[in-house]
Coordinates of C-alpha atoms and ligand atoms in Angstrom, one line a residue:
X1 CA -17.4 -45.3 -14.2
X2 CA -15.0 -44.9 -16.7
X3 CA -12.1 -47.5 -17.6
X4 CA -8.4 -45.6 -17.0
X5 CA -6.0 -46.7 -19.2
X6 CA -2.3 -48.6 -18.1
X7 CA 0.6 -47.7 -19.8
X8 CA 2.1 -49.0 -22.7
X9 CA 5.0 -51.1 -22.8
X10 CA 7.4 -48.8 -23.9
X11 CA 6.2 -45.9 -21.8
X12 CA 5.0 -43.1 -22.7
X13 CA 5.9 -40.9 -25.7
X14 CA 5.2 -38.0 -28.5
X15 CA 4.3 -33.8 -28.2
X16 CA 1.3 -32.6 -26.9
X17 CA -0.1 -28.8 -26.9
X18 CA -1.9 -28.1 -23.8
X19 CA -4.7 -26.2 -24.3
X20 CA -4.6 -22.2 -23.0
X21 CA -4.0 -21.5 -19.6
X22 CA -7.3 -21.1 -17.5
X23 CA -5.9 -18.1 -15.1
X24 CA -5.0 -16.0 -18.6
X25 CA -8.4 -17.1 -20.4
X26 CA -10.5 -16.0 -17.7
X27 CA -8.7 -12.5 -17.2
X28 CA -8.7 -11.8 -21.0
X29 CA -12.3 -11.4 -21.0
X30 CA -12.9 -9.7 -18.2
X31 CA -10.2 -7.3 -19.2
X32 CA -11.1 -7.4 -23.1
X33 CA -14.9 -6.7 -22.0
X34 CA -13.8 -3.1 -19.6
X35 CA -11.2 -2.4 -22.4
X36 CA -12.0 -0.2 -25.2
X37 CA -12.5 -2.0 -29.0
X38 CA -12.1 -5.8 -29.8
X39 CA -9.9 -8.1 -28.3
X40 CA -9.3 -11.3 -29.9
X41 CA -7.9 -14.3 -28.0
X42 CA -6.4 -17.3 -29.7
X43 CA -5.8 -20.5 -27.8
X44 CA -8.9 -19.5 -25.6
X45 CA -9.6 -22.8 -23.0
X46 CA -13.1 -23.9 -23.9
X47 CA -13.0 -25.6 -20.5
X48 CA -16.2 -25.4 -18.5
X49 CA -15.0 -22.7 -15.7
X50 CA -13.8 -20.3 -18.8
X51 CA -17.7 -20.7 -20.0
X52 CA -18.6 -19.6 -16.9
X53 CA -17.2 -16.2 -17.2
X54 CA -17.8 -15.8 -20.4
X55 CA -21.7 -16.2 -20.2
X56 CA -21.3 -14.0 -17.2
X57 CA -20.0 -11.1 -19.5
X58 CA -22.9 -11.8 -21.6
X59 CA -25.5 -11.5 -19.0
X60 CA -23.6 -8.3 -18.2
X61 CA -23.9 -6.9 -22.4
X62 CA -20.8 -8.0 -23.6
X63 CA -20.6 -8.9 -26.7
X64 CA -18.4 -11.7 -27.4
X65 CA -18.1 -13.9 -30.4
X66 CA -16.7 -17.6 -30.6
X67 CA -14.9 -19.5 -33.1
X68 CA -13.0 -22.8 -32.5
X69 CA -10.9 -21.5 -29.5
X70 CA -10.5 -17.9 -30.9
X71 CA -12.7 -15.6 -29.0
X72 CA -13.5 -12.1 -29.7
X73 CA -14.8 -9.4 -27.1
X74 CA -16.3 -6.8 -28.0
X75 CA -15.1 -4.2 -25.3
X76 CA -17.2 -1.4 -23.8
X77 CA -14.7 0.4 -21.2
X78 CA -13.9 0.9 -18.3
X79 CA -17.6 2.1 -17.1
X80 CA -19.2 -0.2 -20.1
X81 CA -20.8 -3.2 -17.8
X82 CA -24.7 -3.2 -17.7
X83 CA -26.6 -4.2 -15.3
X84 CA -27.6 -8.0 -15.2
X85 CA -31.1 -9.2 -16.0
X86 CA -30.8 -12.4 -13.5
X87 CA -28.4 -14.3 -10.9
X88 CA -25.1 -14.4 -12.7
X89 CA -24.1 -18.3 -12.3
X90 CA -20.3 -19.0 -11.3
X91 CA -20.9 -23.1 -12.4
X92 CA -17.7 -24.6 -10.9
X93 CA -15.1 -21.5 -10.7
X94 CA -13.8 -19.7 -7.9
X95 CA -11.9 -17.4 -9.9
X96 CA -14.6 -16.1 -11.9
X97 CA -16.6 -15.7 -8.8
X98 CA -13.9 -13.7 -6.4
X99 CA -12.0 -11.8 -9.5
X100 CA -16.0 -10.9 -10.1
X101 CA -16.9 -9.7 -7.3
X102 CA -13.9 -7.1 -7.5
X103 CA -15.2 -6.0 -11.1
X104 CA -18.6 -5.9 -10.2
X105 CA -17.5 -3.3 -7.4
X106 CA -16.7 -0.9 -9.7
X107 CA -20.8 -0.5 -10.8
X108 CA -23.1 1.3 -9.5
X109 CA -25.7 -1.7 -9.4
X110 CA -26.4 -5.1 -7.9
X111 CA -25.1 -8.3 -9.1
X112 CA -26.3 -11.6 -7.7
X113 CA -23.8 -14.4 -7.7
X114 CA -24.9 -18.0 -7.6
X115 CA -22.3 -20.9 -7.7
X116 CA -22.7 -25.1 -7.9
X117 CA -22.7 -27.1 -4.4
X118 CA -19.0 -27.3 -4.6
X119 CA -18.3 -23.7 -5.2
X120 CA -21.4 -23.0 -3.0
X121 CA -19.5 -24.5 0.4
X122 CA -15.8 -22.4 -0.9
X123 CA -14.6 -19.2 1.0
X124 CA -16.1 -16.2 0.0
X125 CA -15.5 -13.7 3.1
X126 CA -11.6 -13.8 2.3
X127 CA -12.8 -11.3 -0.5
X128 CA -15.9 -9.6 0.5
X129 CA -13.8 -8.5 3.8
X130 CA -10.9 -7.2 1.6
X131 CA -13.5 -5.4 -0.6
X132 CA -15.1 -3.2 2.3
X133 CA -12.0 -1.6 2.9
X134 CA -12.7 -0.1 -0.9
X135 CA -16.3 0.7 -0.1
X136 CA -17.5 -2.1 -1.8
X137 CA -20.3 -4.8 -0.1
X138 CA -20.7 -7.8 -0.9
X139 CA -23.0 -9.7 1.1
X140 CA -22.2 -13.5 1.5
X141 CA -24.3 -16.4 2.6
X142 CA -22.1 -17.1 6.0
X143 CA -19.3 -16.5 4.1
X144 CA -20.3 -18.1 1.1
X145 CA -22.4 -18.2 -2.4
X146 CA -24.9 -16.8 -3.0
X147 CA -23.6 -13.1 -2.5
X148 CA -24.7 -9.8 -3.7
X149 CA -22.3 -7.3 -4.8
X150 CA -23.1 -3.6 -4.3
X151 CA -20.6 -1.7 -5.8
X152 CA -20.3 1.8 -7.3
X153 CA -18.3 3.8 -4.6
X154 CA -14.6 3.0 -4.8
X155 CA -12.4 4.8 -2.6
X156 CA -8.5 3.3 -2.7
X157 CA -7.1 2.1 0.1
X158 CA -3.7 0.4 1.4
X159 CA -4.0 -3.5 2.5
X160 CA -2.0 -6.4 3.6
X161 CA -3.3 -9.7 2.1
X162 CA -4.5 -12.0 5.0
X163 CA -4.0 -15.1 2.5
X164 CA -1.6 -15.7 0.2
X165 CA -4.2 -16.1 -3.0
X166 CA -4.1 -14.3 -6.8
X167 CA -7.3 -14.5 -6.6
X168 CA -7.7 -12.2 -3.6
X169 CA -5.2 -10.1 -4.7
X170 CA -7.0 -10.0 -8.7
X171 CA -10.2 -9.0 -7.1
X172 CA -8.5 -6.1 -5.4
X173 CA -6.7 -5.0 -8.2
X174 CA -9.9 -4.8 -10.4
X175 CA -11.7 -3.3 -8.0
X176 CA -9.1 -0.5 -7.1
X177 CA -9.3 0.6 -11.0
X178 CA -12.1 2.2 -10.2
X179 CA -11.2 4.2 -7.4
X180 CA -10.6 7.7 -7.0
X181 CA -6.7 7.6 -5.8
X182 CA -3.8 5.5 -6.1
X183 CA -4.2 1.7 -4.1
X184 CA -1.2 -0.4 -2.5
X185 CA -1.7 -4.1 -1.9
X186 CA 0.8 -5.9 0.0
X187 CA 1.0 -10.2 -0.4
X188 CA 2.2 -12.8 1.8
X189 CA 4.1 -14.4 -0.4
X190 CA 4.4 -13.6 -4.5
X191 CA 1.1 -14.9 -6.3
X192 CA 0.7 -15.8 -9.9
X193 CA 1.1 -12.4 -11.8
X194 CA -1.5 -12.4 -14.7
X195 CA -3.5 -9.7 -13.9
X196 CA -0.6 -7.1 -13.2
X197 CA 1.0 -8.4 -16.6
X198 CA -2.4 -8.3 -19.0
X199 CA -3.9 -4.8 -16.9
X200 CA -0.3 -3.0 -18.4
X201 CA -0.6 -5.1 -21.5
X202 CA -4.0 -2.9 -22.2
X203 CA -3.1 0.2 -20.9
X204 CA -3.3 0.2 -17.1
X205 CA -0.3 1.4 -15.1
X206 CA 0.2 -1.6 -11.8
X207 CA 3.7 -1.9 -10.5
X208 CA 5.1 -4.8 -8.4
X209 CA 7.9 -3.2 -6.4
X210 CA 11.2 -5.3 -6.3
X211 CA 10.6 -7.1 -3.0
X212 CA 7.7 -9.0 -5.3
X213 CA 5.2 -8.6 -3.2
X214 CA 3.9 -4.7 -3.0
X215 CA 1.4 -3.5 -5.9
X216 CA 0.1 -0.1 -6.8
X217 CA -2.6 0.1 -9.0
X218 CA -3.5 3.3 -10.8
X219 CA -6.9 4.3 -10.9
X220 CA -9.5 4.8 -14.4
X221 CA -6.6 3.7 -16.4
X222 CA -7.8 4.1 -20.5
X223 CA -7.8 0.1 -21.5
X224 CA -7.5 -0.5 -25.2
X225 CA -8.5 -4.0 -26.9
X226 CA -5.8 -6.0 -27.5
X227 CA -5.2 -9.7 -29.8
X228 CA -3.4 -11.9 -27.4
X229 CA -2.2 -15.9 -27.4
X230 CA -3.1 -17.7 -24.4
X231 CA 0.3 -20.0 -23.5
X232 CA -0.3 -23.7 -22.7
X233 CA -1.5 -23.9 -18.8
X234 CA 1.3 -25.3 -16.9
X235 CA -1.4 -27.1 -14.3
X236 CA -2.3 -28.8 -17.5
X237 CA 0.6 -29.7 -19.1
X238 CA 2.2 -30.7 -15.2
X239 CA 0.1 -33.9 -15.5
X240 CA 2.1 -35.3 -18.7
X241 CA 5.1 -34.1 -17.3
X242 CA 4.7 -36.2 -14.1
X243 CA 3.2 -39.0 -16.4
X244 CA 6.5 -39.0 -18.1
X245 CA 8.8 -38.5 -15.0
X246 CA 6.9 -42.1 -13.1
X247 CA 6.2 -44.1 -16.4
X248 CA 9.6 -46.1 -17.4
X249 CA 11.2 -45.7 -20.9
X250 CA 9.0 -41.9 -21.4
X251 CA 9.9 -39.0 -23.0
X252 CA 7.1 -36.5 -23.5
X253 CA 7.6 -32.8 -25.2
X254 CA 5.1 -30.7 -23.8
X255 CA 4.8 -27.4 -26.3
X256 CA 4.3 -23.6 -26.2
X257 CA 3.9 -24.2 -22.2
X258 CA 3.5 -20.5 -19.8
X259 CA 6.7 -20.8 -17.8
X260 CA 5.8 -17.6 -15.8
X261 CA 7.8 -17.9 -12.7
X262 CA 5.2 -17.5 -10.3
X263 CA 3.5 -20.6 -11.8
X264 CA 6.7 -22.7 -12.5
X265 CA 7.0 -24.3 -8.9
X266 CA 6.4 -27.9 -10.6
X267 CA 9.4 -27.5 -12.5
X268 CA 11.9 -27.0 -9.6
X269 CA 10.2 -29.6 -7.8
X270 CA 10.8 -31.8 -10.6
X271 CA 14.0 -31.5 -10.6
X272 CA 15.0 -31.4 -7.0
X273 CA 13.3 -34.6 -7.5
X274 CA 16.0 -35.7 -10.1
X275 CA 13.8 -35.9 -12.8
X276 CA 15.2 -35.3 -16.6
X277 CA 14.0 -31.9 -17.5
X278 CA 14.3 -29.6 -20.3
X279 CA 13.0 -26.3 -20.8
X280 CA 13.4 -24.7 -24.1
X281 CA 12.2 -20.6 -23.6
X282 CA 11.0 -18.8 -26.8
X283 CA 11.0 -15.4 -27.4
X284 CA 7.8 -13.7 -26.2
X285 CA 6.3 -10.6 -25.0
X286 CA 4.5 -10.3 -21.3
X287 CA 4.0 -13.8 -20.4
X288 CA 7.0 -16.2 -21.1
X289 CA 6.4 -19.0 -22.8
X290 CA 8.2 -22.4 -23.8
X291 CA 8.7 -25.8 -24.6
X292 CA 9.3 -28.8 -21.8
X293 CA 10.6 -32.3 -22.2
X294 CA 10.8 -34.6 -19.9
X295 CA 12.0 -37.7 -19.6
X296 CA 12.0 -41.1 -17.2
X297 CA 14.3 -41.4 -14.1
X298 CA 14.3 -43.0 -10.5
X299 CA 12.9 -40.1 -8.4
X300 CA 14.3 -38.8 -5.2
X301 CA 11.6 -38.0 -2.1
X302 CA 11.8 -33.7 -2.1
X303 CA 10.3 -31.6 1.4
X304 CA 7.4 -29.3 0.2
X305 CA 6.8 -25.8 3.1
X306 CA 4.7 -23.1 2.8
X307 CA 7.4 -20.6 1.2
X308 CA 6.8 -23.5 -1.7
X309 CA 3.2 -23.5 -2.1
X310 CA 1.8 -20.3 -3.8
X311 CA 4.1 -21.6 -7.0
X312 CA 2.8 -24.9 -7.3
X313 CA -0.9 -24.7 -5.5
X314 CA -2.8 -26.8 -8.0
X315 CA -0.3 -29.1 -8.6
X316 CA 0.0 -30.5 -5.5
X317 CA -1.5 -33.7 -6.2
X318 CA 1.0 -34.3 -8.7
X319 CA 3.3 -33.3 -6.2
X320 CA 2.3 -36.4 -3.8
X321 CA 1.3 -38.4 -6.9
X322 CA 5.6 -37.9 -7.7
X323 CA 6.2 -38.8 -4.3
X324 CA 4.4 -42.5 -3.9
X325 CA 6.8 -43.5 -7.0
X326 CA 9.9 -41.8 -5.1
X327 CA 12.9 -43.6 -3.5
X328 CA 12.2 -42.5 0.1
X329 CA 9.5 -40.9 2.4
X330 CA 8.7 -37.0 1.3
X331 CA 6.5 -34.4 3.4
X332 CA 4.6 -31.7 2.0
X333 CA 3.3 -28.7 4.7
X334 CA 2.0 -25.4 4.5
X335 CA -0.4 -26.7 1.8
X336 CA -3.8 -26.1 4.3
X337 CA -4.8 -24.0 1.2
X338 CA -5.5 -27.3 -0.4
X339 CA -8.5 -27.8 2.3
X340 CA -10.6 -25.1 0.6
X341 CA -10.0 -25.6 -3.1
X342 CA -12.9 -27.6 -5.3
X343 CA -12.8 -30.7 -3.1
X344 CA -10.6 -30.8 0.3
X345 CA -7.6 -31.9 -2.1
X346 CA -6.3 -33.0 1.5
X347 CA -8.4 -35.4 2.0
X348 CA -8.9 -36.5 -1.5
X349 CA -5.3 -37.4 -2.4
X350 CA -5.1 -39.8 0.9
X351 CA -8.0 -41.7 0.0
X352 CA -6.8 -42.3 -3.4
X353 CA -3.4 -43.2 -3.1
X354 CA -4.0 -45.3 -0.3
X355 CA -6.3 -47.1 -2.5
X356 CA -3.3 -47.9 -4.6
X357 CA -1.6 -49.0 -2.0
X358 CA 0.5 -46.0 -1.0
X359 CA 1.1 -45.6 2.7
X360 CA 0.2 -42.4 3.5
X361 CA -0.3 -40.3 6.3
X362 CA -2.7 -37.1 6.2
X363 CA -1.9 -33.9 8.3
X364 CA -4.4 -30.9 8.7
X365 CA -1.9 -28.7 6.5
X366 CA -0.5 -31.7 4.4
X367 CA 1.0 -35.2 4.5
X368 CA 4.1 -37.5 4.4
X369 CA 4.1 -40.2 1.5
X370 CA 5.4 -43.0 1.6
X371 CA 7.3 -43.9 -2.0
X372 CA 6.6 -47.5 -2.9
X373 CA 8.4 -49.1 -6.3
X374 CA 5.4 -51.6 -7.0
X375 CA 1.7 -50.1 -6.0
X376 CA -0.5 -53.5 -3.7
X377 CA -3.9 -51.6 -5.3
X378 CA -6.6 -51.9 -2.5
X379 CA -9.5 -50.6 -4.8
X380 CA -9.8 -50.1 -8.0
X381 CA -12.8 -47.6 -8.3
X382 CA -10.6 -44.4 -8.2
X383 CA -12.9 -40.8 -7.5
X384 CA -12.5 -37.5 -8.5
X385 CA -15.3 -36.2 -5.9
X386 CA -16.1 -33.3 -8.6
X387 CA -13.0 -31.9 -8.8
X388 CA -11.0 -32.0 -12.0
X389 CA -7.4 -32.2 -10.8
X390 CA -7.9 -34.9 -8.7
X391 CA -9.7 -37.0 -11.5
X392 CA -6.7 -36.3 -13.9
X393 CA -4.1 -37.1 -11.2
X394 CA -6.1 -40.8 -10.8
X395 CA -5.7 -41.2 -14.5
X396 CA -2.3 -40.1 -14.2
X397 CA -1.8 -42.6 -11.4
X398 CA -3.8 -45.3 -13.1
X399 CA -0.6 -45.7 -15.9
X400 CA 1.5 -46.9 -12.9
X401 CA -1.0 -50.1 -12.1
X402 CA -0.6 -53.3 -13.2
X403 CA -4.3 -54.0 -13.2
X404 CA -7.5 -52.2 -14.8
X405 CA -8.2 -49.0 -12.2
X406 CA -11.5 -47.2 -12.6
X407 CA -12.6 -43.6 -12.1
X408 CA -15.7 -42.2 -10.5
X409 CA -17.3 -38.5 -11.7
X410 CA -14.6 -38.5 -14.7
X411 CA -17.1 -35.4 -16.5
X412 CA -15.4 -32.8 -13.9
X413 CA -12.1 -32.9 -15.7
X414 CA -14.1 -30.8 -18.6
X415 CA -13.3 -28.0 -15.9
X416 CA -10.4 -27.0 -17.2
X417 CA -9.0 -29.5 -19.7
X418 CA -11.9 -31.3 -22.2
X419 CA -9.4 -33.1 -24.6
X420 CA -7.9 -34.3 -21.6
X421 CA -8.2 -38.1 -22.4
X422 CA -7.6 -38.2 -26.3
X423 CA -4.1 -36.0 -25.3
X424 CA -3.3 -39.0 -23.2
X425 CA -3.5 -41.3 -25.4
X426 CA -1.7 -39.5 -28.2
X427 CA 1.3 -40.5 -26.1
X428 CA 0.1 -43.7 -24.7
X429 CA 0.3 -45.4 -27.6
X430 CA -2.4 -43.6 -29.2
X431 CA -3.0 -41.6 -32.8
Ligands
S3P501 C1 -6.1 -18.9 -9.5 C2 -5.5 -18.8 -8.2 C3 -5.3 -19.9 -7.3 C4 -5.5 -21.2 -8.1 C5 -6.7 -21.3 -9.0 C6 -6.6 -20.1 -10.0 C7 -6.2 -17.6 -10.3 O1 -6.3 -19.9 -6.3 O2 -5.5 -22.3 -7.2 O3 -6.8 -22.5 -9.6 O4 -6.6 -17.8 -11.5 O5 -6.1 -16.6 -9.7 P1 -6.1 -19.1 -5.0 O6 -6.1 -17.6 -5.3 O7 -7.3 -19.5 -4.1 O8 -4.8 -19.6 -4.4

């Protein structure tokens, strides 16, 4: 069990820079490694779900080279993956295992795909059912890992997403570059972008009409290496934000942060919540990118619904972690997403606040909160259950308590943030 850490007196304070965002880091290599030449990525997240992919690429003949976080990938084009010589292993990640089995459809081989027990109980069939309309199988476990992929015969095709997810819509994409027409793909609601931005980036030609939500993807696009700068991941630098928004006297800067809109929902929760919130854009190309500050206030309670959700879906937690320090009761809904993602975040954010205290009430597609100024804790041994968000918003939570708070399966936050607790304490008082 690992000891979390109150905050110091004078709350918290200083400039962090988040490491690279995880949605970006992943997609650069499986774009660099179907583009033509080197690409080189700086500010590459060395967290354990970008490993994941990038031994996968290996195991397919990639080349790719590491230094620090630069990474370079050695890029064999569009047709350039080879066929595996074992079970490609997912570890932890979701989004290397669906946007994979949308790549891997494009070859004309058989890829097995073999995940951890978390990932092995995740949703597999809201891809593999997508894919078919392609001509691509992929043949699940009931729905889940381990699944084959049997690709090679591409036809494009016209489809209405069932779920509002990027990563659905990121397997399709990749898998309709390899088709032999034109392919339209039509979302619920506007998903997180990076695929559409880093395909044209290379070469590709994949236009989001104006309504946001309708994508055509030209086929056996001509992808060219690139050098690229992964931004700061919001879903990273969201947990100092809220840190500094519930922790009196704070004022954390939060630098070189993506503030791509389809990721930004945090930051208009924030400050419907009343929260003091700067947001300093630089000048960039593709993905925009910027600085945050934010500072300590009394919070107001804020309504989450499902038009809400794709925007913010892994910072949800912060979301009710922002509403047990509010002035009033809050509700989030349309978050039954939440049920399906590395833990049932649901699930796991009730039982956590309510050990601190928080009253709490859990509903099958969210829950109403409670805010309470001074936290009764119940129990002090806090849980991840495996799943990296949840762990960090525990720590997160633990700078509110009075007395020492504890956390259970701490390792998982090496998913997507490793430096995780020396950032912390750079502004908690910390070097
Ligand atoms: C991701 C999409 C989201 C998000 C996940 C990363 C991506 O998942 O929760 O952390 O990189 O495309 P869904 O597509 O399941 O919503």
């Amino acid at each position: 069990m690992k000891k979390l850490t109150t905050a110091a007196v004078k709350g918290l304070h200083g400039s962090i820079v988040v490491p690279g965002d995880k949605s970006i880091s992943h997609r650069a290599i499986m774009i660099g490694a179907i583009s033509e030449g080197k690409t080189v990525i700086n500010h590459f997240l060395m967290g354990e779900d970008c490993l994941s992919t990038m031994n996968a690429f290996r195991d397919l003949g990639i080349d790719i080279a590491q230094n620090d976080d630069q990474i370079v990938v050695n890029g064999r084009g569009l047709n350039g993956l080879k066929e595996a010589a074992q079970q490609l292993n997912m570890g932890n990640s979701g989004t290397t295992t669906r946007l994979m089995m949308g790549l891997l459809g494009g070859f004309a081989f058989t890829s097995k795909l073999i995940g951890d027990d978390s990932l092995s109980k995740r949703p597999m069939n809201r891809v593999s059912d997508p894919l078919r309309n392609l001509g691509i199988e992929v043949k699940t476990t009931n729905g889940t890992l381990p699944a084959t992929v049997i690709g090679g015969q591409v036809h494009s095709t016209t489809y209405q997403l069932k779920v509002a997810s990027a990563q659905v819509k990121s397997a399709l994409i990749f898998a309709s570059l390899f088709a032999d027409q034109p392919s339209t793909f039509i979302e619920k609601l506007p998903t997180r972008n990076h695929t559409e931005i880093m395909l044209n980036q290379f070469g590709a030609t994949v236009k989001t009409a104006a309504d946001n939500l309708t994508i055509t993807v030209q086929p056996k696009p001509r992808l060219k290496g690139q050098t690229i700068y992964v931004p700061g991941d919001i879903s990273s630098a969201a947990f100092f934000m809220v840190a500094a928004a519930i922790v009196p006297e704070s004022e954390v800067v939060l630098q070189n942060v993506n503030l791509n809109p389809t990721r930004t929902g945090i930051l208009k929760v924030l400050q419907k919540m009343n929260a003091e919130i700067k947001i300093d854009y630089h000048d960039s190309v593709g993905e925009p990118i910027g600085d945050i500050t934010v500072k300590y206030s009394e919070l107001d309670p804020i309504k989450i619904v499902a038009e809400d959700v794709p925007v913010l879906i892994d910072e949800i937690p912060l979301v009710a972690l922002l509403a047990a320090c509010a002035n009033g009761e809050s509700e989030i809904s349309g978050a039954e997403e939440l049920r399906v993602k590395e833990t049932d975040r649901i699930t796991a954010i009730t039982m956590e606040l309510r050990k601190l205290g928080v009253t709490i009430t859990e509903k099958e597609d969210g829950m109403i909160i409670e805010g309470t100024k001074n936290w009764n804790i119940k129990d002090s041994k806090l849980d991840s259950y495996g799943d990296h968000r949840i762990g960090m918003m525990d720590a997160i939570a633990a700078l509110k308590s009075k007395s020492a708070l504890f956390l259970n399966n701490s390792e998982s936050i090496n998913i997507s943030y490793p430096n995780f607790f020396q950032d912390l304490q750079k502004i908690n008082g910390g070097e």
